[in-house]
Amino acid sequence: MFIESFKVESPNVEYTENEIHSVYTYETTELVHENRKGTYQWIVKPKSVKYEFKTDVHVPKLGVMLVGWGGNNGSTLTAGVIANREGISWATKDKVQQANYFGSLTQASSIRVGSFNGEEIYAPFKSLLPMVNPDDIVFGGWDISDMNLADAMARARVLDIDLQKQLRPYMESIIPLPGIYDPDFIAANQGSRANNVIKGTKQEQVQHIIKDIREFKEKNKVDKVVVLWTANTERYSNVIEGLNDTVENLLGSVDKNEAEISPSTLYAIACVMENVPFINGSPQNTFVPGLIDLAIRRNTLIGGDDFKSGQTKMKSVLVDFLVGAGIKPTSIVSYNHLGNNDGMNLSAPQTFRSKEISKSNVVDDMVSSNGILFEPGEHPDHVVVIKYVPYVADSKRAMDEYTSEIFLGGRNTIVMHNTCEDSLLAAPIILDLVLLAELSTRIQLKSEDEVCLIFNS
């Protein structure tokens, strides 16, 4: 059975006019290495940690500012929210399609809440706590191209033509704010788009972004703003002692206009200074040590390392299954080709390297968890290839071969083909990230003997 909403009656939960108070005891274990009768042994001991949560039930008017608003992801997400808000339907070659939020954890998934007369009862994920309705989000953002969002939607070649025609009147007047452009951090082939850029030093650019956030908030009368990077993948920044390793060094480097401070880090600095959550949707190392320390110091939410909507998501699931089943992956070869602007930008070696690192990292934790299958320092052979093929546009192809060692030296090979509608997978994830980021700013928690902290800390 499916129900739309529920209320909890429990000695651990209290509802007030403005807040929900709850207590949760986390049962876990801890290990100690102790000398017992002359020999050291690992001892596992139970551990309970009591947490108190306080959630503000007031749902704010939310503004979302996207970096790379005119790209495939930004235009697709904006179009999708408008289509849902306006109740748009359109003709495809198969049927009349209604707008929906399929692919969104918060909007399209359910949770088990209990049983009734022996029947399992499920409710929407979004009914867990008061959350922003995505139809009410006010969008804004930046892009290095001044193309209006209707033309950007057409350029992306993601949505059906009938839907595009109905959305055009809503989107053709929307033009992104100028963005920060540094050709040293992205592929040279992006230069032709860069006709809408913020000039000046890096400090001036940070102040410009801060001004944009404040003006957007005031103009649209929103209570809160969340910023999300969905722009081009950047190359990795060099983490250098004295440059970006501490808060003071990072901010000093911005003041000195140091070349190695990336645009994504500049956006993140501006957001942290404004106590605005910043989410990174690309695989570069935006969060250098100095920025992480700044966010901790100011108790501001930062997070994210690539959306992982297609091949990488499948890889994390499959490798976890194989290692968990006692099967030893020995070779993982991943091939992609895509034709959108993300693929064009990733055709440059320096930006591809960021993606390669991100795709490879998902294997590391699973491998290190099993000392029976893998010796210390041993890893599967892991190769990632990405090619730019303009014809396939946003319909990315991903092909993977997983070779594993099984019982008595046997071999097992799994081959997978995945056709990913790239932006249609990413857009609902972006939506979830901004909704959950906003929710986290309304949750406070404390454990025993701790001061109260904002949830995102």
JSON list of N, CA, C and O in Angstrom, two decimals, residues 399-453:
[
{"chain": "A", "resi": 399, "resn": "MET", "atom": "N", "xyz": [30.63, 1.44, -22.51]},
{"chain": "A", "resi": 399, "resn": "MET", "atom": "CA", "xyz": [30.87, 0.00, -22.61]},
{"chain": "A", "resi": 399, "resn": "MET", "atom": "C", "xyz": [31.95, -0.39, -21.62]},
{"chain": "A", "resi": 399, "resn": "MET", "atom": "O", "xyz": [33.00, 0.25, -21.55]},
{"chain": "A", "resi": 400, "resn": "ASP", "atom": "N", "xyz": [31.68, -1.44, -20.86]},
{"chain": "A", "resi": 400, "resn": "ASP", "atom": "CA", "xyz": [32.59, -1.87, -19.80]},
{"chain": "A", "resi": 400, "resn": "ASP", "atom": "C", "xyz": [32.84, -3.37, -19.89]},
{"chain": "A", "resi": 400, "resn": "ASP", "atom": "O", "xyz": [31.93, -4.14, -20.19]},
{"chain": "A", "resi": 401, "resn": "GLU", "atom": "N", "xyz": [34.09, -3.73, -19.58]},
{"chain": "A", "resi": 401, "resn": "GLU", "atom": "CA", "xyz": [34.44, -5.14, -19.46]},
{"chain": "A", "resi": 401, "resn": "GLU", "atom": "C", "xyz": [35.08, -5.35, -18.10]},
{"chain": "A", "resi": 401, "resn": "GLU", "atom": "O", "xyz": [36.09, -4.72, -17.77]},
{"chain": "A", "resi": 402, "resn": "TYR", "atom": "N", "xyz": [34.49, -6.25, -17.32]},
{"chain": "A", "resi": 402, "resn": "TYR", "atom": "CA", "xyz": [34.99, -6.58, -15.99]},
{"chain": "A", "resi": 402, "resn": "TYR", "atom": "C", "xyz": [35.49, -8.02, -16.02]},
{"chain": "A", "resi": 402, "resn": "TYR", "atom": "O", "xyz": [34.70, -8.96, -16.23]},
{"chain": "A", "resi": 403, "resn": "THR", "atom": "N", "xyz": [36.77, -8.22, -15.83]},
{"chain": "A", "resi": 403, "resn": "THR", "atom": "CA", "xyz": [37.35, -9.56, -15.75]},
{"chain": "A", "resi": 403, "resn": "THR", "atom": "C", "xyz": [37.74, -9.82, -14.31]},
{"chain": "A", "resi": 403, "resn": "THR", "atom": "O", "xyz": [38.40, -8.98, -13.68]},
{"chain": "A", "resi": 404, "resn": "SER", "atom": "N", "xyz": [37.32, -10.97, -13.79]},
{"chain": "A", "resi": 404, "resn": "SER", "atom": "CA", "xyz": [37.56, -11.29, -12.38]},
{"chain": "A", "resi": 404, "resn": "SER", "atom": "C", "xyz": [38.13, -12.69, -12.25]},
{"chain": "A", "resi": 404, "resn": "SER", "atom": "O", "xyz": [37.89, -13.57, -13.09]},
{"chain": "A", "resi": 405, "resn": "GLU", "atom": "N", "xyz": [38.89, -12.88, -11.18]},
{"chain": "A", "resi": 405, "resn": "GLU", "atom": "CA", "xyz": [39.39, -14.20, -10.83]},
{"chain": "A", "resi": 405, "resn": "GLU", "atom": "C", "xyz": [38.40, -14.86, -9.87]},
{"chain": "A", "resi": 405, "resn": "GLU", "atom": "O", "xyz": [37.97, -14.25, -8.89]},
{"chain": "A", "resi": 406, "resn": "ILE", "atom": "N", "xyz": [38.05, -16.13, -10.19]},
{"chain": "A", "resi": 406, "resn": "ILE", "atom": "CA", "xyz": [37.08, -16.84, -9.36]},
{"chain": "A", "resi": 406, "resn": "ILE", "atom": "C", "xyz": [37.72, -18.11, -8.80]},
{"chain": "A", "resi": 406, "resn": "ILE", "atom": "O", "xyz": [38.94, -18.24, -8.78]},
{"chain": "A", "resi": 407, "resn": "PHE", "atom": "N", "xyz": [36.92, -19.04, -8.39]},
{"chain": "A", "resi": 407, "resn": "PHE", "atom": "CA", "xyz": [37.34, -20.26, -7.70]},
{"chain": "A", "resi": 407, "resn": "PHE", "atom": "C", "xyz": [38.41, -21.03, -8.48]},
{"chain": "A", "resi": 407, "resn": "PHE", "atom": "O", "xyz": [38.29, -21.24, -9.68]},
{"chain": "A", "resi": 408, "resn": "LEU", "atom": "N", "xyz": [39.49, -21.38, -7.79]},
{"chain": "A", "resi": 408, "resn": "LEU", "atom": "CA", "xyz": [40.55, -22.24, -8.33]},
{"chain": "A", "resi": 408, "resn": "LEU", "atom": "C", "xyz": [41.18, -21.68, -9.59]},
{"chain": "A", "resi": 408, "resn": "LEU", "atom": "O", "xyz": [41.52, -22.44, -10.51]},
{"chain": "A", "resi": 409, "resn": "GLY", "atom": "N", "xyz": [41.35, -20.36, -9.63]},
{"chain": "A", "resi": 409, "resn": "GLY", "atom": "CA", "xyz": [42.03, -19.75, -10.76]},
{"chain": "A", "resi": 409, "resn": "GLY", "atom": "C", "xyz": [41.19, -19.55, -12.00]},
{"chain": "A", "resi": 409, "resn": "GLY", "atom": "O", "xyz": [41.71, -19.19, -13.07]},
{"chain": "A", "resi": 410, "resn": "GLY", "atom": "N", "xyz": [39.88, -19.75, -11.89]},
{"chain": "A", "resi": 410, "resn": "GLY", "atom": "CA", "xyz": [39.00, -19.53, -13.04]},
{"chain": "A", "resi": 410, "resn": "GLY", "atom": "C", "xyz": [38.83, -18.05, -13.35]},
{"chain": "A", "resi": 410, "resn": "GLY", "atom": "O", "xyz": [39.25, -17.17, -12.58]},
{"chain": "A", "resi": 411, "resn": "ARG", "atom": "N", "xyz": [38.28, -17.78, -14.52]},
{"chain": "A", "resi": 411, "resn": "ARG", "atom": "CA", "xyz": [38.06, -16.39, -14.96]},
{"chain": "A", "resi": 411, "resn": "ARG", "atom": "C", "xyz": [36.58, -16.17, -15.27]},
{"chain": "A", "resi": 411, "resn": "ARG", "atom": "O", "xyz": [35.91, -17.05, -15.81]},
{"chain": "A", "resi": 412, "resn": "ASN", "atom": "N", "xyz": [36.12, -15.00, -14.90]},
{"chain": "A", "resi": 412, "resn": "ASN", "atom": "CA", "xyz": [34.74, -14.60, -15.20]},
{"chain": "A", "resi": 412, "resn": "ASN", "atom": "C", "xyz": [34.79, -13.23, -15.86]},
{"chain": "A", "resi": 412, "resn": "ASN", "atom": "O", "xyz": [35.48, -12.32, -15.38]},
{"chain": "A", "resi": 413, "resn": "THR", "atom": "N", "xyz": [34.08, -13.05, -16.95]},
{"chain": "A", "resi": 413, "resn": "THR", "atom": "CA", "xyz": [34.06, -11.76, -17.65]},
{"chain": "A", "resi": 413, "resn": "THR", "atom": "C", "xyz": [32.61, -11.29, -17.81]},
{"chain": "A", "resi": 413, "resn": "THR", "atom": "O", "xyz": [31.76, -12.04, -18.29]},
{"chain": "A", "resi": 414, "resn": "ILE", "atom": "N", "xyz": [32.37, -10.07, -17.38]},
{"chain": "A", "resi": 414, "resn": "ILE", "atom": "CA", "xyz": [31.06, -9.42, -17.55]},
{"chain": "A", "resi": 414, "resn": "ILE", "atom": "C", "xyz": [31.24, -8.24, -18.48]},
{"chain": "A", "resi": 414, "resn": "ILE", "atom": "O", "xyz": [32.13, -7.41, -18.27]},
{"chain": "A", "resi": 415, "resn": "VAL", "atom": "N", "xyz": [30.42, -8.17, -19.52]},
{"chain": "A", "resi": 415, "resn": "VAL", "atom": "CA", "xyz": [30.47, -7.05, -20.48]},
{"chain": "A", "resi": 415, "resn": "VAL", "atom": "C", "xyz": [29.14, -6.32, -20.41]},
{"chain": "A", "resi": 415, "resn": "VAL", "atom": "O", "xyz": [28.07, -6.94, -20.46]},
{"chain": "A", "resi": 416, "resn": "MET", "atom": "N", "xyz": [29.21, -5.00, -20.29]},
{"chain": "A", "resi": 416, "resn": "MET", "atom": "CA", "xyz": [28.00, -4.20, -20.12]},
{"chain": "A", "resi": 416, "resn": "MET", "atom": "C", "xyz": [27.97, -3.07, -21.14]},
{"chain": "A", "resi": 416, "resn": "MET", "atom": "O", "xyz": [28.99, -2.41, -21.39]},
{"chain": "A", "resi": 417, "resn": "HIS", "atom": "N", "xyz": [26.81, -2.84, -21.74]},
{"chain": "A", "resi": 417, "resn": "HIS", "atom": "CA", "xyz": [26.60, -1.69, -22.62]},
{"chain": "A", "resi": 417, "resn": "HIS", "atom": "C", "xyz": [25.50, -0.83, -22.01]},
{"chain": "A", "resi": 417, "resn": "HIS", "atom": "O", "xyz": [24.43, -1.31, -21.65]},
{"chain": "A", "resi": 418, "resn": "ASN", "atom": "N", "xyz": [25.78, 0.46, -21.89]},
{"chain": "A", "resi": 418, "resn": "ASN", "atom": "CA", "xyz": [24.85, 1.38, -21.24]},
{"chain": "A", "resi": 418, "resn": "ASN", "atom": "C", "xyz": [24.70, 2.62, -22.12]},
{"chain": "A", "resi": 418, "resn": "ASN", "atom": "O", "xyz": [25.67, 3.33, -22.36]},
{"chain": "A", "resi": 419, "resn": "THR", "atom": "N", "xyz": [23.48, 2.83, -22.63]},
{"chain": "A", "resi": 419, "resn": "THR", "atom": "CA", "xyz": [23.20, 4.07, -23.35]},
{"chain": "A", "resi": 419, "resn": "THR", "atom": "C", "xyz": [22.57, 5.04, -22.38]},
{"chain": "A", "resi": 419, "resn": "THR", "atom": "O", "xyz": [21.48, 4.78, -21.84]},
{"chain": "A", "resi": 420, "resn": "CYS", "atom": "N", "xyz": [23.25, 6.14, -22.12]},
{"chain": "A", "resi": 420, "resn": "CYS", "atom": "CA", "xyz": [22.83, 7.09, -21.09]},
{"chain": "A", "resi": 420, "resn": "CYS", "atom": "C", "xyz": [22.35, 8.38, -21.74]},
{"chain": "A", "resi": 420, "resn": "CYS", "atom": "O", "xyz": [23.11, 9.03, -22.45]},
{"chain": "A", "resi": 421, "resn": "GLU", "atom": "N", "xyz": [21.10, 8.75, -21.50]},
{"chain": "A", "resi": 421, "resn": "GLU", "atom": "CA", "xyz": [20.67, 10.10, -21.86]},
{"chain": "A", "resi": 421, "resn": "GLU", "atom": "C", "xyz": [21.26, 11.02, -20.79]},
{"chain": "A", "resi": 421, "resn": "GLU", "atom": "O", "xyz": [20.68, 11.24, -19.73]},
{"chain": "A", "resi": 422, "resn": "ASP", "atom": "N", "xyz": [22.42, 11.54, -21.08]},
{"chain": "A", "resi": 422, "resn": "ASP", "atom": "CA", "xyz": [23.30, 12.12, -20.07]},
{"chain": "A", "resi": 422, "resn": "ASP", "atom": "C", "xyz": [22.61, 13.19, -19.22]},
{"chain": "A", "resi": 422, "resn": "ASP", "atom": "O", "xyz": [22.57, 13.10, -18.00]},
{"chain": "A", "resi": 423, "resn": "SER", "atom": "N", "xyz": [22.08, 14.21, -19.86]},
{"chain": "A", "resi": 423, "resn": "SER", "atom": "CA", "xyz": [21.49, 15.32, -19.10]},
{"chain": "A", "resi": 423, "resn": "SER", "atom": "C", "xyz": [20.17, 14.94, -18.46]},
{"chain": "A", "resi": 423, "resn": "SER", "atom": "O", "xyz": [19.80, 15.51, -17.42]},
{"chain": "A", "resi": 424, "resn": "LEU", "atom": "N", "xyz": [19.43, 14.00, -19.05]},
{"chain": "A", "resi": 424, "resn": "LEU", "atom": "CA", "xyz": [18.18, 13.56, -18.45]},
{"chain": "A", "resi": 424, "resn": "LEU", "atom": "C", "xyz": [18.42, 12.70, -17.21]},
{"chain": "A", "resi": 424, "resn": "LEU", "atom": "O", "xyz": [17.54, 12.55, -16.37]},
{"chain": "A", "resi": 425, "resn": "LEU", "atom": "N", "xyz": [19.61, 12.12, -17.09]},
{"chain": "A", "resi": 425, "resn": "LEU", "atom": "CA", "xyz": [20.00, 11.44, -15.86]},
{"chain": "A", "resi": 425, "resn": "LEU", "atom": "C", "xyz": [20.54, 12.42, -14.83]},
{"chain": "A", "resi": 425, "resn": "LEU", "atom": "O", "xyz": [20.29, 12.29, -13.63]},
{"chain": "A", "resi": 426, "resn": "ALA", "atom": "N", "xyz": [21.30, 13.42, -15.30]},
{"chain": "A", "resi": 426, "resn": "ALA", "atom": "CA", "xyz": [21.96, 14.35, -14.38]},
{"chain": "A", "resi": 426, "resn": "ALA", "atom": "C", "xyz": [20.99, 15.37, -13.78]},
{"chain": "A", "resi": 426, "resn": "ALA", "atom": "O", "xyz": [21.13, 15.73, -12.60]},
{"chain": "A", "resi": 427, "resn": "ALA", "atom": "N", "xyz": [20.03, 15.85, -14.56]},
{"chain": "A", "resi": 427, "resn": "ALA", "atom": "CA", "xyz": [19.16, 16.92, -14.09]},
{"chain": "A", "resi": 427, "resn": "ALA", "atom": "C", "xyz": [18.40, 16.56, -12.81]},
{"chain": "A", "resi": 427, "resn": "ALA", "atom": "O", "xyz": [18.36, 17.37, -11.87]},
{"chain": "A", "resi": 428, "resn": "PRO", "atom": "N", "xyz": [17.80, 15.36, -12.69]},
{"chain": "A", "resi": 428, "resn": "PRO", "atom": "CA", "xyz": [17.13, 15.04, -11.42]},
{"chain": "A", "resi": 428, "resn": "PRO", "atom": "C", "xyz": [18.10, 14.92, -10.25]},
{"chain": "A", "resi": 428, "resn": "PRO", "atom": "O", "xyz": [17.72, 15.21, -9.10]},
{"chain": "A", "resi": 429, "resn": "ILE", "atom": "N", "xyz": [19.34, 14.51, -10.52]},
{"chain": "A", "resi": 429, "resn": "ILE", "atom": "CA", "xyz": [20.34, 14.45, -9.45]},
{"chain": "A", "resi": 429, "resn": "ILE", "atom": "C", "xyz": [20.67, 15.85, -8.97]},
{"chain": "A", "resi": 429, "resn": "ILE", "atom": "O", "xyz": [20.81, 16.10, -7.76]},
{"chain": "A", "resi": 430, "resn": "ILE", "atom": "N", "xyz": [20.81, 16.79, -9.90]},
{"chain": "A", "resi": 430, "resn": "ILE", "atom": "CA", "xyz": [21.03, 18.19, -9.52]},
{"chain": "A", "resi": 430, "resn": "ILE", "atom": "C", "xyz": [19.89, 18.68, -8.63]},
{"chain": "A", "resi": 430, "resn": "ILE", "atom": "O", "xyz": [20.11, 19.34, -7.60]},
{"chain": "A", "resi": 431, "resn": "LEU", "atom": "N", "xyz": [18.68, 18.36, -9.03]},
{"chain": "A", "resi": 431, "resn": "LEU", "atom": "CA", "xyz": [17.51, 18.77, -8.25]},
{"chain": "A", "resi": 431, "resn": "LEU", "atom": "C", "xyz": [17.59, 18.22, -6.83]},
{"chain": "A", "resi": 431, "resn": "LEU", "atom": "O", "xyz": [17.39, 18.95, -5.85]},
{"chain": "A", "resi": 432, "resn": "ASP", "atom": "N", "xyz": [17.90, 16.93, -6.70]},
{"chain": "A", "resi": 432, "resn": "ASP", "atom": "CA", "xyz": [18.02, 16.33, -5.36]},
{"chain": "A", "resi": 432, "resn": "ASP", "atom": "C", "xyz": [19.10, 17.02, -4.54]},
{"chain": "A", "resi": 432, "resn": "ASP", "atom": "O", "xyz": [18.90, 17.27, -3.34]},
{"chain": "A", "resi": 433, "resn": "LEU", "atom": "N", "xyz": [20.22, 17.30, -5.16]},
{"chain": "A", "resi": 433, "resn": "LEU", "atom": "CA", "xyz": [21.34, 17.88, -4.42]},
{"chain": "A", "resi": 433, "resn": "LEU", "atom": "C", "xyz": [20.98, 19.25, -3.85]},
{"chain": "A", "resi": 433, "resn": "LEU", "atom": "O", "xyz": [21.29, 19.55, -2.69]},
{"chain": "A", "resi": 434, "resn": "VAL", "atom": "N", "xyz": [20.31, 20.08, -4.63]},
{"chain": "A", "resi": 434, "resn": "VAL", "atom": "CA", "xyz": [19.98, 21.42, -4.12]},
{"chain": "A", "resi": 434, "resn": "VAL", "atom": "C", "xyz": [18.88, 21.34, -3.06]},
{"chain": "A", "resi": 434, "resn": "VAL", "atom": "O", "xyz": [18.91, 22.08, -2.07]},
{"chain": "A", "resi": 435, "resn": "LEU", "atom": "N", "xyz": [17.92, 20.42, -3.23]},
{"chain": "A", "resi": 435, "resn": "LEU", "atom": "CA", "xyz": [16.86, 20.28, -2.23]},
{"chain": "A", "resi": 435, "resn": "LEU", "atom": "C", "xyz": [17.41, 19.75, -0.91]},
{"chain": "A", "resi": 435, "resn": "LEU", "atom": "O", "xyz": [17.06, 20.23, 0.17]},
{"chain": "A", "resi": 436, "resn": "LEU", "atom": "N", "xyz": [18.30, 18.76, -0.99]},
{"chain": "A", "resi": 436, "resn": "LEU", "atom": "CA", "xyz": [18.87, 18.20, 0.24]},
{"chain": "A", "resi": 436, "resn": "LEU", "atom": "C", "xyz": [19.87, 19.16, 0.88]},
{"chain": "A", "resi": 436, "resn": "LEU", "atom": "O", "xyz": [20.00, 19.19, 2.11]},
{"chain": "A", "resi": 437, "resn": "ALA", "atom": "N", "xyz": [20.56, 19.95, 0.06]},
{"chain": "A", "resi": 437, "resn": "ALA", "atom": "CA", "xyz": [21.46, 20.97, 0.62]},
{"chain": "A", "resi": 437, "resn": "ALA", "atom": "C", "xyz": [20.66, 21.99, 1.41]},
{"chain": "A", "resi": 437, "resn": "ALA", "atom": "O", "xyz": [21.05, 22.38, 2.53]},
{"chain": "A", "resi": 438, "resn": "GLU", "atom": "N", "xyz": [19.54, 22.43, 0.85]},
{"chain": "A", "resi": 438, "resn": "GLU", "atom": "CA", "xyz": [18.70, 23.39, 1.58]},
{"chain": "A", "resi": 438, "resn": "GLU", "atom": "C", "xyz": [18.18, 22.77, 2.87]},
{"chain": "A", "resi": 438, "resn": "GLU", "atom": "O", "xyz": [18.22, 23.40, 3.94]},
{"chain": "A", "resi": 439, "resn": "LEU", "atom": "N", "xyz": [17.69, 21.53, 2.78]},
{"chain": "A", "resi": 439, "resn": "LEU", "atom": "CA", "xyz": [17.16, 20.86, 3.97]},
{"chain": "A", "resi": 439, "resn": "LEU", "atom": "C", "xyz": [18.22, 20.77, 5.06]},
{"chain": "A", "resi": 439, "resn": "LEU", "atom": "O", "xyz": [17.93, 20.99, 6.25]},
{"chain": "A", "resi": 440, "resn": "SER", "atom": "N", "xyz": [19.45, 20.47, 4.68]},
{"chain": "A", "resi": 440, "resn": "SER", "atom": "CA", "xyz": [20.51, 20.30, 5.68]},
{"chain": "A", "resi": 440, "resn": "SER", "atom": "C", "xyz": [20.78, 21.58, 6.45]},
{"chain": "A", "resi": 440, "resn": "SER", "atom": "O", "xyz": [21.24, 21.54, 7.60]},
{"chain": "A", "resi": 441, "resn": "THR", "atom": "N", "xyz": [20.50, 22.73, 5.85]},
{"chain": "A", "resi": 441, "resn": "THR", "atom": "CA", "xyz": [20.72, 24.00, 6.56]},
{"chain": "A", "resi": 441, "resn": "THR", "atom": "C", "xyz": [19.66, 24.24, 7.63]},
{"chain": "A", "resi": 441, "resn": "THR", "atom": "O", "xyz": [19.82, 25.12, 8.47]},
{"chain": "A", "resi": 442, "resn": "ARG", "atom": "N", "xyz": [18.58, 23.45, 7.61]},
{"chain": "A", "resi": 442, "resn": "ARG", "atom": "CA", "xyz": [17.52, 23.59, 8.62]},
{"chain": "A", "resi": 442, "resn": "ARG", "atom": "C", "xyz": [17.60, 22.53, 9.71]},
{"chain": "A", "resi": 442, "resn": "ARG", "atom": "O", "xyz": [16.72, 22.46, 10.56]},
{"chain": "A", "resi": 443, "resn": "ILE", "atom": "N", "xyz": [18.62, 21.69, 9.65]},
{"chain": "A", "resi": 443, "resn": "ILE", "atom": "CA", "xyz": [18.76, 20.63, 10.64]},
{"chain": "A", "resi": 443, "resn": "ILE", "atom": "C", "xyz": [19.96, 20.92, 11.54]},
{"chain": "A", "resi": 443, "resn": "ILE", "atom": "O", "xyz": [21.05, 21.19, 11.06]},
{"chain": "A", "resi": 444, "resn": "GLN", "atom": "N", "xyz": [19.73, 20.86, 12.84]},
{"chain": "A", "resi": 444, "resn": "GLN", "atom": "CA", "xyz": [20.81, 20.95, 13.81]},
{"chain": "A", "resi": 444, "resn": "GLN", "atom": "C", "xyz": [20.89, 19.62, 14.56]},
{"chain": "A", "resi": 444, "resn": "GLN", "atom": "O", "xyz": [19.87, 18.96, 14.78]},
{"chain": "A", "resi": 445, "resn": "LEU", "atom": "N", "xyz": [22.10, 19.24, 14.93]},
{"chain": "A", "resi": 445, "resn": "LEU", "atom": "CA", "xyz": [22.24, 18.02, 15.72]},
{"chain": "A", "resi": 445, "resn": "LEU", "atom": "C", "xyz": [23.33, 18.19, 16.76]},
{"chain": "A", "resi": 445, "resn": "LEU", "atom": "O", "xyz": [24.21, 19.02, 16.61]},
{"chain": "A", "resi": 446, "resn": "LYS", "atom": "N", "xyz": [23.24, 17.39, 17.78]},
{"chain": "A", "resi": 446, "resn": "LYS", "atom": "CA", "xyz": [24.33, 17.31, 18.74]},
{"chain": "A", "resi": 446, "resn": "LYS", "atom": "C", "xyz": [24.35, 15.90, 19.30]},
{"chain": "A", "resi": 446, "resn": "LYS", "atom": "O", "xyz": [23.32, 15.23, 19.43]},
{"chain": "A", "resi": 447, "resn": "SER", "atom": "N", "xyz": [25.55, 15.45, 19.58]},
{"chain": "A", "resi": 447, "resn": "SER", "atom": "CA", "xyz": [25.70, 14.17, 20.28]},
{"chain": "A", "resi": 447, "resn": "SER", "atom": "C", "xyz": [25.96, 14.45, 21.74]},
{"chain": "A", "resi": 447, "resn": "SER", "atom": "O", "xyz": [26.09, 15.61, 22.15]},
{"chain": "A", "resi": 448, "resn": "GLU", "atom": "N", "xyz": [26.01, 13.42, 22.53]},
{"chain": "A", "resi": 448, "resn": "GLU", "atom": "CA", "xyz": [26.26, 13.60, 23.96]},
{"chain": "A", "resi": 448, "resn": "GLU", "atom": "C", "xyz": [27.57, 14.35, 24.18]},
{"chain": "A", "resi": 448, "resn": "GLU", "atom": "O", "xyz": [28.58, 14.08, 23.54]},
{"chain": "A", "resi": 449, "resn": "ASP", "atom": "N", "xyz": [27.52, 15.35, 25.05]},
{"chain": "A", "resi": 449, "resn": "ASP", "atom": "CA", "xyz": [28.71, 16.13, 25.43]},
{"chain": "A", "resi": 449, "resn": "ASP", "atom": "C", "xyz": [29.23, 17.00, 24.29]},
{"chain": "A", "resi": 449, "resn": "ASP", "atom": "O", "xyz": [30.39, 17.40, 24.29]},
{"chain": "A", "resi": 450, "resn": "GLU", "atom": "N", "xyz": [28.38, 17.29, 23.29]},
{"chain": "A", "resi": 450, "resn": "GLU", "atom": "CA", "xyz": [28.80, 18.17, 22.20]},
{"chain": "A", "resi": 450, "resn": "GLU", "atom": "C", "xyz": [27.88, 19.37, 22.13]},
{"chain": "A", "resi": 450, "resn": "GLU", "atom": "O", "xyz": [26.70, 19.29, 22.50]},
{"chain": "A", "resi": 451, "resn": "VAL", "atom": "N", "xyz": [28.40, 20.47, 21.59]},
{"chain": "A", "resi": 451, "resn": "VAL", "atom": "CA", "xyz": [27.56, 21.63, 21.33]},
{"chain": "A", "resi": 451, "resn": "VAL", "atom": "C", "xyz": [26.73, 21.36, 20.08]},
{"chain": "A", "resi": 451, "resn": "VAL", "atom": "O", "xyz": [27.02, 20.47, 19.29]},
{"chain": "A", "resi": 452, "resn": "CYS", "atom": "N", "xyz": [25.67, 22.14, 19.92]},
{"chain": "A", "resi": 452, "resn": "CYS", "atom": "CA", "xyz": [24.77, 21.94, 18.78]},
{"chain": "A", "resi": 452, "resn": "CYS", "atom": "C", "xyz": [25.46, 22.41, 17.50]},
{"chain": "A", "resi": 452, "resn": "CYS", "atom": "O", "xyz": [26.07, 23.47, 17.44]},
{"chain": "A", "resi": 453, "resn": "LEU", "atom": "N", "xyz": [25.33, 21.61, 16.46]},
{"chain": "A", "resi": 453, "resn": "LEU", "atom": "CA", "xyz": [25.96, 21.90, 15.18]},
{"chain": "A", "resi": 453, "resn": "LEU", "atom": "C", "xyz": [24.92, 21.90, 14.07]},
{"chain": "A", "resi": 453, "resn": "LEU", "atom": "O", "xyz": [23.93, 21.17, 14.12]}
]
